[in-house]
PDB file of C-alpha atoms and ligand atoms in Angstrom:
ATOM      1  CA  MET A   1      99.884  76.704  52.235  1.00 52.00           C
ATOM      2  CA  ALA A   2     102.453  78.853  53.100  1.00 51.00           C
ATOM      3  CA  VAL A   3     101.471  80.694  56.169  1.00 53.00           C
ATOM      4  CA  ALA A   4     103.682  84.537  56.411  1.00 49.00           C
ATOM      5  CA  THR A   5     104.153  85.032  59.845  1.00 51.00           C
ATOM      6  CA  GLU A   6     106.215  88.202  59.275  1.00 53.00           C
ATOM      7  CA  GLU A   7     106.186  91.340  56.845  1.00 58.00           C
ATOM      8  CA  THR A   8     108.502  90.438  54.160  1.00 85.00           C
ATOM      9  CA  TRP A   9     111.140  93.108  53.422  1.00 92.00           C
ATOM     10  CA  THR A  10     114.569  93.245  52.096  1.00 94.00           C
ATOM     11  CA  CYS A  11     117.539  95.343  53.401  1.00 95.00           C
ATOM     12  CA  ASP A  12     117.922  98.040  49.996  1.00 93.00           C
ATOM     13  CA  LEU A  13     121.255  99.140  51.818  1.00 93.00           C
ATOM     14  CA  VAL A  14     123.404  96.548  51.973  1.00 93.00           C
ATOM     15  CA  PRO A  15     123.254  93.758  49.068  1.00 92.00           C
ATOM     16  CA  ASN A  16     122.671  89.923  50.403  1.00 94.00           C
ATOM     17  CA  CYS A  17     122.778  91.709  54.336  1.00 96.00           C
ATOM     18  CA  PRO A  18     123.952  89.070  56.553  1.00 96.00           C
ATOM     19  CA  LEU A  19     122.005  91.199  59.484  1.00 97.00           C
ATOM     20  CA  GLU A  20     118.683  91.096  57.591  1.00 95.00           C
ATOM     21  CA  LYS A  21     117.749  87.972  59.742  1.00 95.00           C
ATOM     22  CA  PHE A  22     117.878  90.034  62.984  1.00 96.00           C
ATOM     23  CA  SER A  23     115.000  92.639  62.437  1.00 95.00           C
ATOM     24  CA  THR A  24     111.371  92.488  62.225  1.00 92.00           C
ATOM     25  CA  SER A  25     111.217  95.592  59.453  1.00 93.00           C
ATOM     26  CA  SER A  26     113.020  97.308  57.127  1.00 94.00           C
ATOM     27  CA  LYS A  27     112.632 100.309  59.158  1.00 94.00           C
ATOM     28  CA  LEU A  28     114.031  98.956  62.645  1.00 95.00           C
ATOM     29  CA  HIS A  29     116.421  97.469  60.468  1.00 96.00           C
ATOM     30  CA  ARG A  30     118.011 100.662  58.860  1.00 96.00           C
ATOM     31  CA  THR A  31     118.067 102.599  62.345  1.00 95.00           C
ATOM     32  CA  ASP A  32     120.023  99.699  64.318  1.00 97.00           C
ATOM     33  CA  TYR A  33     121.990  98.130  61.700  1.00 97.00           C
ATOM     34  CA  HIS A  34     122.949 100.807  59.305  1.00 97.00           C
ATOM     35  CA  SER A  35     122.577 104.414  60.632  1.00 96.00           C
ATOM     36  CA  LEU A  36     125.829 106.264  60.146  1.00 96.00           C
ATOM     37  CA  GLN A  37     125.393 107.977  63.576  1.00 95.00           C
ATOM     38  CA  ARG A  38     123.147 107.919  66.562  1.00 96.00           C
ATOM     39  CA  SER A  39     123.032 110.009  69.669  1.00 95.00           C
ATOM     40  CA  ILE A  40     122.943 107.944  72.972  1.00 96.00           C
ATOM     41  CA  GLN A  41     122.359 108.763  76.976  1.00 94.00           C
ATOM     42  CA  TYR A  42     125.805 107.568  78.515  1.00 95.00           C
ATOM     43  CA  ALA A  43     126.985 108.457  81.831  1.00 91.00           C
ATOM     44  CA  GLY A  44     124.196 111.190  82.141  1.00 90.00           C
ATOM     45  CA  GLU A  45     124.890 113.026  78.631  1.00 93.00           C
ATOM     46  CA  THR A  46     123.818 112.427  75.393  1.00 95.00           C
ATOM     47  CA  VAL A  47     126.445 111.411  73.187  1.00 96.00           C
ATOM     48  CA  LEU A  48     126.700 110.824  69.155  1.00 96.00           C
ATOM     49  CA  ILE A  49     128.378 107.515  68.428  1.00 97.00           C
ATOM     50  CA  ARG A  50     129.516 106.877  64.808  1.00 97.00           C
ATOM     51  CA  ARG A  51     129.144 103.251  62.612  1.00 97.00           C
ATOM     52  CA  LEU A  52     132.960 102.435  62.409  1.00 95.00           C
ATOM     53  CA  GLY A  53     133.857 101.788  58.627  1.00 91.00           C
ATOM     54  CA  GLY A  54     130.571 103.084  56.711  1.00 93.00           C
ATOM     55  CA  GLN A  55     126.838 101.598  56.827  1.00 93.00           C
ATOM     56  CA  ASP A  56     127.530  98.111  57.157  1.00 94.00           C
ATOM     57  CA  GLY A  57     130.191  98.343  59.977  1.00 96.00           C
ATOM     58  CA  LYS A  58     130.000  98.489  63.835  1.00 97.00           C
ATOM     59  CA  LEU A  59     128.700 101.336  66.103  1.00 97.00           C
ATOM     60  CA  GLU A  60     131.178 102.324  68.253  1.00 97.00           C
ATOM     61  CA  CYS A  61     130.350 102.125  72.228  1.00 97.00           C
ATOM     62  CA  PRO A  62     130.673 105.906  74.088  1.00 97.00           C
ATOM     63  CA  CYS A  63     133.040 103.980  76.420  1.00 97.00           C
ATOM     64  CA  GLY A  64     135.635 103.997  73.634  1.00 96.00           C
ATOM     65  CA  GLU A  65     136.207 100.294  74.284  1.00 97.00           C
ATOM     66  CA  PRO A  66     136.817  98.839  70.947  1.00 97.00           C
ATOM     67  CA  LYS A  67     135.176  95.246  72.110  1.00 97.00           C
ATOM     68  CA  HIS A  68     131.901  97.215  72.733  1.00 97.00           C
ATOM     69  CA  ALA A  69     131.326  97.886  69.357  1.00 98.00           C
ATOM     70  CA  ARG A  70     128.548  96.430  67.915  1.00 98.00           C
ATOM     71  CA  TYR A  71     126.566  95.933  64.931  1.00 98.00           C
ATOM     72  CA  ASN A  72     123.313  96.479  66.584  1.00 98.00           C
ATOM     73  CA  TYR A  73     122.513  99.713  68.128  1.00 97.00           C
ATOM     74  CA  GLN A  74     120.273  98.065  70.647  1.00 97.00           C
ATOM     75  CA  LYS A  75     123.075  96.227  72.278  1.00 97.00           C
ATOM     76  CA  ILE A  76     125.049  99.309  72.680  1.00 97.00           C
ATOM     77  CA  SER A  77     121.781 101.080  73.779  1.00 97.00           C
ATOM     78  CA  ASN A  78     121.346  98.063  76.401  1.00 97.00           C
ATOM     79  CA  MET A  79     124.869  98.375  77.749  1.00 97.00           C
ATOM     80  CA  CYS A  80     124.638 102.239  78.423  1.00 96.00           C
ATOM     81  CA  SER A  81     121.277 101.711  80.214  1.00 94.00           C
ATOM     82  CA  LEU A  82     122.582  99.106  83.164  1.00 94.00           C
ATOM     83  CA  ARG A  83     121.692 100.177  86.572  1.00 91.00           C
ATOM     84  CA  THR A  84     125.043  98.158  87.804  1.00 93.00           C
ATOM     85  CA  GLY A  85     127.158 100.368  85.546  1.00 93.00           C
ATOM     86  CA  HIS A  86     128.843  99.860  82.048  1.00 96.00           C
ATOM     87  CA  PRO A  87     129.761  96.192  81.608  1.00 97.00           C
ATOM     88  CA  SER A  88     133.443  94.862  81.328  1.00 97.00           C
ATOM     89  CA  ALA A  89     135.204  94.501  77.810  1.00 96.00           C
ATOM     90  CA  ASP A  90     135.044  91.088  77.796  1.00 96.00           C
ATOM     91  CA  GLU A  91     131.281  90.711  78.790  1.00 96.00           C
ATOM     92  CA  THR A  92     129.360  88.646  76.322  1.00 96.00           C
ATOM     93  CA  LYS A  93     125.673  88.938  77.314  1.00 95.00           C
ATOM     94  CA  TYR A  94     125.399  92.038  75.001  1.00 97.00           C
ATOM     95  CA  ASN A  95     126.969  90.557  72.316  1.00 97.00           C
ATOM     96  CA  ASP A  96     125.120  90.982  68.738  1.00 97.00           C
ATOM     97  CA  TRP A  97     122.592  88.445  67.658  1.00 97.00           C
ATOM     98  CA  THR A  98     123.596  85.052  66.370  1.00 96.00           C
ATOM     99  CA  GLU A  99     120.949  82.781  64.690  1.00 95.00           C
ATOM    100  CA  ASP A 100     121.135  80.774  68.171  1.00 95.00           C
ATOM    101  CA  THR A 101     120.470  83.409  70.325  1.00 95.00           C
ATOM    102  CA  TYR A 102     118.088  85.246  68.217  1.00 95.00           C
ATOM    103  CA  SER A 103     116.000  82.516  67.740  1.00 93.00           C
ATOM    104  CA  GLN A 104     116.332  82.058  71.758  1.00 92.00           C
ATOM    105  CA  ARG A 105     115.508  85.862  72.572  1.00 89.00           C
ATOM    106  CA  PRO A 106     112.601  86.834  75.027  1.00 83.00           C
ATOM    107  CA  ARG A 107     109.759  87.839  72.999  1.00 77.00           C
ATOM    108  CA  ARG A 108     107.831  90.969  74.505  1.00 70.00           C
ATOM    109  CA  ILE A 109     104.894  89.051  75.589  1.00 65.00           C
ATOM    110  CA  ARG A 110     102.840  90.828  78.436  1.00 62.00           C
ATOM    111  CA  THR A 111     102.643  88.638  80.999  1.00 58.00           C
ATOM    112  CA  LYS A 112     100.883  90.481  84.046  1.00 56.00           C
ATOM    113  CA  SER A 113     101.477  87.677  86.857  1.00 52.00           C
ATOM    114  CA  THR A 114     104.967  87.558  86.236  1.00 48.00           C
ATOM    115  CA  THR A 115     106.030  91.102  85.853  1.00 44.00           C
ATOM    116  CA  PRO A 116     103.821  94.435  87.403  1.00 48.00           C
ATOM    117  CA  ALA A 117     105.583  96.714  85.129  1.00 45.00           C
ATOM    118  CA  GLY A 118     104.817  99.973  87.444  1.00 46.00           C
ATOM    119  CA  SER A 119     106.415  98.318  90.709  1.00 44.00           C
ATOM    120  CA  ASN A 120     108.966  96.477  88.923  1.00 44.00           C
ATOM    121  CA  SER A 121     111.990  99.657  88.782  1.00 43.00           C
ATOM    122  CA  ASP A 122     110.901 100.923  92.126  1.00 46.00           C
ATOM    123  CA  SER A 123     110.556  97.400  94.202  1.00 43.00           C
ATOM    124  CA  THR A 124     114.290  96.028  93.074  1.00 41.00           C
ATOM    125  CA  THR A 125     116.116  99.361  93.537  1.00 43.00           C
ATOM    126  CA  SER A 126     115.144  99.860  96.774  1.00 46.00           C
ATOM    127  CA  THR A 127     115.716  96.404  98.302  1.00 46.00           C
ATOM    128  CA  SER A 128     118.382  95.458  96.324  1.00 48.00           C
ATOM    129  CA  PRO A 129     121.190  97.817  95.601  1.00 49.00           C
ATOM    130  CA  PRO A 130     124.189  96.612  93.286  1.00 50.00           C
ATOM    131  CA  PRO A 131     126.687  95.125  96.176  1.00 50.00           C
ATOM    132  CA  THR A 132     129.563  96.247  93.909  1.00 48.00           C
ATOM    133  CA  SER A 133     128.389  99.916  94.089  1.00 47.00           C
ATOM    134  CA  LYS A 134     128.039  99.914  98.004  1.00 46.00           C
ATOM    135  CA  ARG A 135     131.394  98.198  98.346  1.00 48.00           C
ATOM    136  CA  LYS A 136     133.027 100.962  96.345  1.00 45.00           C
ATOM    137  CA  SER A 137     131.357 103.692  98.317  1.00 45.00           C
ATOM    138  CA  ASP A 138     132.414 102.677 101.685  1.00 48.00           C
ATOM    139  CA  GLU A 139     135.882 102.496 100.610  1.00 47.00           C
ATOM    140  CA  GLN A 140     137.507 105.419  98.523  1.00 50.00           C
ATOM    141  CA  PRO A 141     135.178 107.231  96.426  1.00 48.00           C
ATOM    142  CA  SER A 142     137.399 108.706  93.958  1.00 47.00           C
ATOM    143  CA  SER A 143     140.262 105.785  93.350  1.00 45.00           C
ATOM    144  CA  SER A 144     139.679 105.253  89.710  1.00 47.00           C
ATOM    145  CA  ARG A 145     138.263 108.256  88.175  1.00 48.00           C
ATOM    146  CA  ASN A 146     136.561 107.219  84.968  1.00 50.00           C
ATOM    147  CA  ILE A 147     132.635 107.335  84.564  1.00 47.00           C
ATOM    148  CA  ARG A 148     131.999 104.268  87.117  1.00 49.00           C
ATOM    149  CA  PRO A 149     131.840 106.097  90.342  1.00 46.00           C
ATOM    150  CA  LYS A 150     129.532 108.813  89.193  1.00 48.00           C
ATOM    151  CA  LEU A 151     126.691 106.368  88.261  1.00 46.00           C
ATOM    152  CA  GLN A 152     127.256 104.491  91.486  1.00 48.00           C
ATOM    153  CA  SER A 153     127.003 107.599  93.572  1.00 46.00           C
ATOM    154  CA  ASN A 154     123.660 108.480  91.721  1.00 44.00           C
ATOM    155  CA  ASP A 155     122.590 104.853  92.151  1.00 47.00           C
ATOM    156  CA  ILE A 156     123.192 104.879  96.060  1.00 47.00           C
ATOM    157  CA  ILE A 157     121.017 107.976  96.709  1.00 46.00           C
ATOM    158  CA  GLU A 158     118.198 106.277  94.763  1.00 48.00           C
ATOM    159  CA  CYS A 159     118.422 102.915  96.278  1.00 51.00           C
ATOM    160  CA  VAL A 160     119.167 103.140  99.821  1.00 53.00           C
ATOM    161  CA  PRO A 161     116.420 104.906 101.918  1.00 59.00           C
ATOM    162  CA  ASN A 162     117.602 106.797 105.095  1.00 70.00           C
ATOM    163  CA  THR A 163     115.101 106.215 107.520  1.00 77.00           C
ATOM    164  CA  ASP A 164     116.127 108.617 110.153  1.00 82.00           C
ATOM    165  CA  LYS A 165     115.902 111.171 107.376  1.00 84.00           C
ATOM    166  CA  LEU A 166     112.466 110.037 106.396  1.00 85.00           C
ATOM    167  CA  ALA A 167     111.240 110.688 110.046  1.00 88.00           C
ATOM    168  CA  VAL A 168     112.535 113.955 110.145  1.00 89.00           C
ATOM    169  CA  LEU A 169     110.994 115.065 106.957  1.00 89.00           C
ATOM    170  CA  LYS A 170     107.444 113.133 107.977  1.00 91.00           C
ATOM    171  CA  LYS A 171     107.827 115.643 111.202  1.00 92.00           C
ATOM    172  CA  GLU A 172     108.529 118.678 109.221  1.00 92.00           C
ATOM    173  CA  SER A 173     105.626 117.813 106.782  1.00 92.00           C
ATOM    174  CA  ASP A 174     103.359 117.172 109.718  1.00 93.00           C
ATOM    175  CA  ARG A 175     104.163 120.341 111.182  1.00 93.00           C
ATOM    176  CA  LEU A 176     103.788 122.086 107.963  1.00 93.00           C
ATOM    177  CA  ASP A 177      99.969 120.484 107.395  1.00 94.00           C
ATOM    178  CA  LYS A 178      98.992 122.067 110.918  1.00 94.00           C
ATOM    179  CA  LYS A 179     100.227 125.412 110.258  1.00 94.00           C
ATOM    180  CA  LEU A 180      98.375 125.207 106.912  1.00 93.00           C
ATOM    181  CA  GLU A 181      95.380 124.218 108.642  1.00 94.00           C
ATOM    182  CA  LYS A 182      95.206 126.906 111.141  1.00 93.00           C
ATOM    183  CA  LYS A 183      95.958 129.231 108.438  1.00 93.00           C
ATOM    184  CA  LYS A 184      92.937 127.930 106.502  1.00 93.00           C
ATOM    185  CA  LYS A 185      90.790 128.482 109.491  1.00 93.00           C
ATOM    186  CA  LYS A 186      91.909 131.877 110.103  1.00 92.00           C
ATOM    187  CA  GLU A 187      91.047 132.612 106.318  1.00 91.00           C
ATOM    188  CA  GLU A 188      87.759 131.180 106.035  1.00 91.00           C
ATOM    189  CA  ALA A 189      86.833 133.429 109.326  1.00 91.00           C
ATOM    190  CA  GLU A 190      88.118 136.425 107.313  1.00 90.00           C
ATOM    191  CA  ILE A 191      85.825 135.322 104.499  1.00 89.00           C
ATOM    192  CA  ARG A 192      82.903 134.498 106.177  1.00 90.00           C
ATOM    193  CA  ASP A 193      83.379 138.170 108.281  1.00 89.00           C
ATOM    194  CA  LEU A 194      83.662 139.590 104.559  1.00 87.00           C
ATOM    195  CA  GLU A 195      80.802 138.155 103.559  1.00 88.00           C
ATOM    196  CA  SER A 196      78.392 139.502 106.062  1.00 87.00           C
ATOM    197  CA  GLN A 197      79.674 142.691 105.314  1.00 86.00           C
ATOM    198  CA  ILE A 198      78.510 142.283 101.629  1.00 87.00           C
ATOM    199  CA  GLU A 199      75.095 141.379 103.033  1.00 88.00           C
ATOM    200  CA  ASP A 200      75.103 144.291 104.873  1.00 87.00           C
ATOM    201  CA  LEU A 201      76.135 146.878 102.094  1.00 87.00           C
ATOM    202  CA  LYS A 202      73.543 144.822  99.771  1.00 89.00           C
ATOM    203  CA  ALA A 203      70.740 145.757 102.376  1.00 88.00           C
ATOM    204  CA  GLU A 204      71.983 149.234 102.306  1.00 88.00           C
ATOM    205  CA  ILE A 205      72.294 149.692  98.626  1.00 87.00           C
ATOM    206  CA  ASP A 206      68.653 148.217  98.789  1.00 89.00           C
ATOM    207  CA  ALA A 207      67.369 150.849 101.152  1.00 88.00           C
ATOM    208  CA  LYS A 208      69.022 153.579  98.970  1.00 87.00           C
ATOM    209  CA  ARG A 209      67.349 152.299  95.952  1.00 87.00           C
ATOM    210  CA  GLN A 210      64.418 152.749  97.422  1.00 87.00           C
ATOM    211  CA  GLN A 211      64.807 156.091  98.402  1.00 85.00           C
ATOM    212  CA  ILE A 212      65.924 157.013  95.013  1.00 83.00           C
ATOM    213  CA  ASN A 213      62.460 155.603  93.589  1.00 83.00           C
ATOM    214  CA  ALA A 214      60.436 157.433  96.111  1.00 82.00           C
ATOM    215  CA  TYR A 215      62.267 160.785  94.929  1.00 77.00           C
ATOM    216  CA  ARG A 216      61.273 159.934  91.474  1.00 73.00           C
ATOM    217  CA  PHE A 217      57.715 159.187  91.926  1.00 67.00           C
ATOM    218  CA  ARG A 218      57.516 162.576  93.620  1.00 64.00           C
ATOM    219  CA  GLU A 219      58.606 164.728  90.802  1.00 57.00           C
TER     220      GLU A 219
HETATM  221 ZN1  LIG B   1     121.155  95.693  55.956  1.00 77.28          ZN
HETATM  222 ZN1  LIG B   2     131.317 100.457  76.239  1.00 77.28          ZN
END
């Protein structure tokens, strides 16, 4: 008895599509492998990239490096979202799937013990900033004016905690807290005062009403 593990579907855009085996659904396959253009976040901006040579061609990389062109949109997306900066032209880690690499790809299985989802990005950024970015900024910040220095300087602001500045901010925050506390007490006293005035006025109103009633009975 044959057991179907994944949905059966065929690529209806390219006959005998050689990339069909690298997608799990028809919908994902169309958008990852055959979309004629896609928008992507690159260097802090949303840019449009085209699939070169039609729907069975490769997507261009927004950096313009021909060696970065990929069939799979996800691979371009991976290269554009690295905290360590855009990879070099010869980096092979983000190549399109081959049958070997696809069969060994990491599956998305949630293992709570190994990857705490929320703390992951925070802890890695604050404790281990990418070493290359730190060295670059200590030297000359703008020796090569491509997109990289911009990204790296952003990373540094995020990554390296400035303890002096933190202490100053903490003090300032404490001072404001105390000031607020004082103001609050003063206003609470004012409210109590106003409330007692209201009580007095209510009593006055009641007295007047009784007077009015007394007049009515007299008529
Ligand atoms: Zn296809
Ligand atoms: Zn690129």
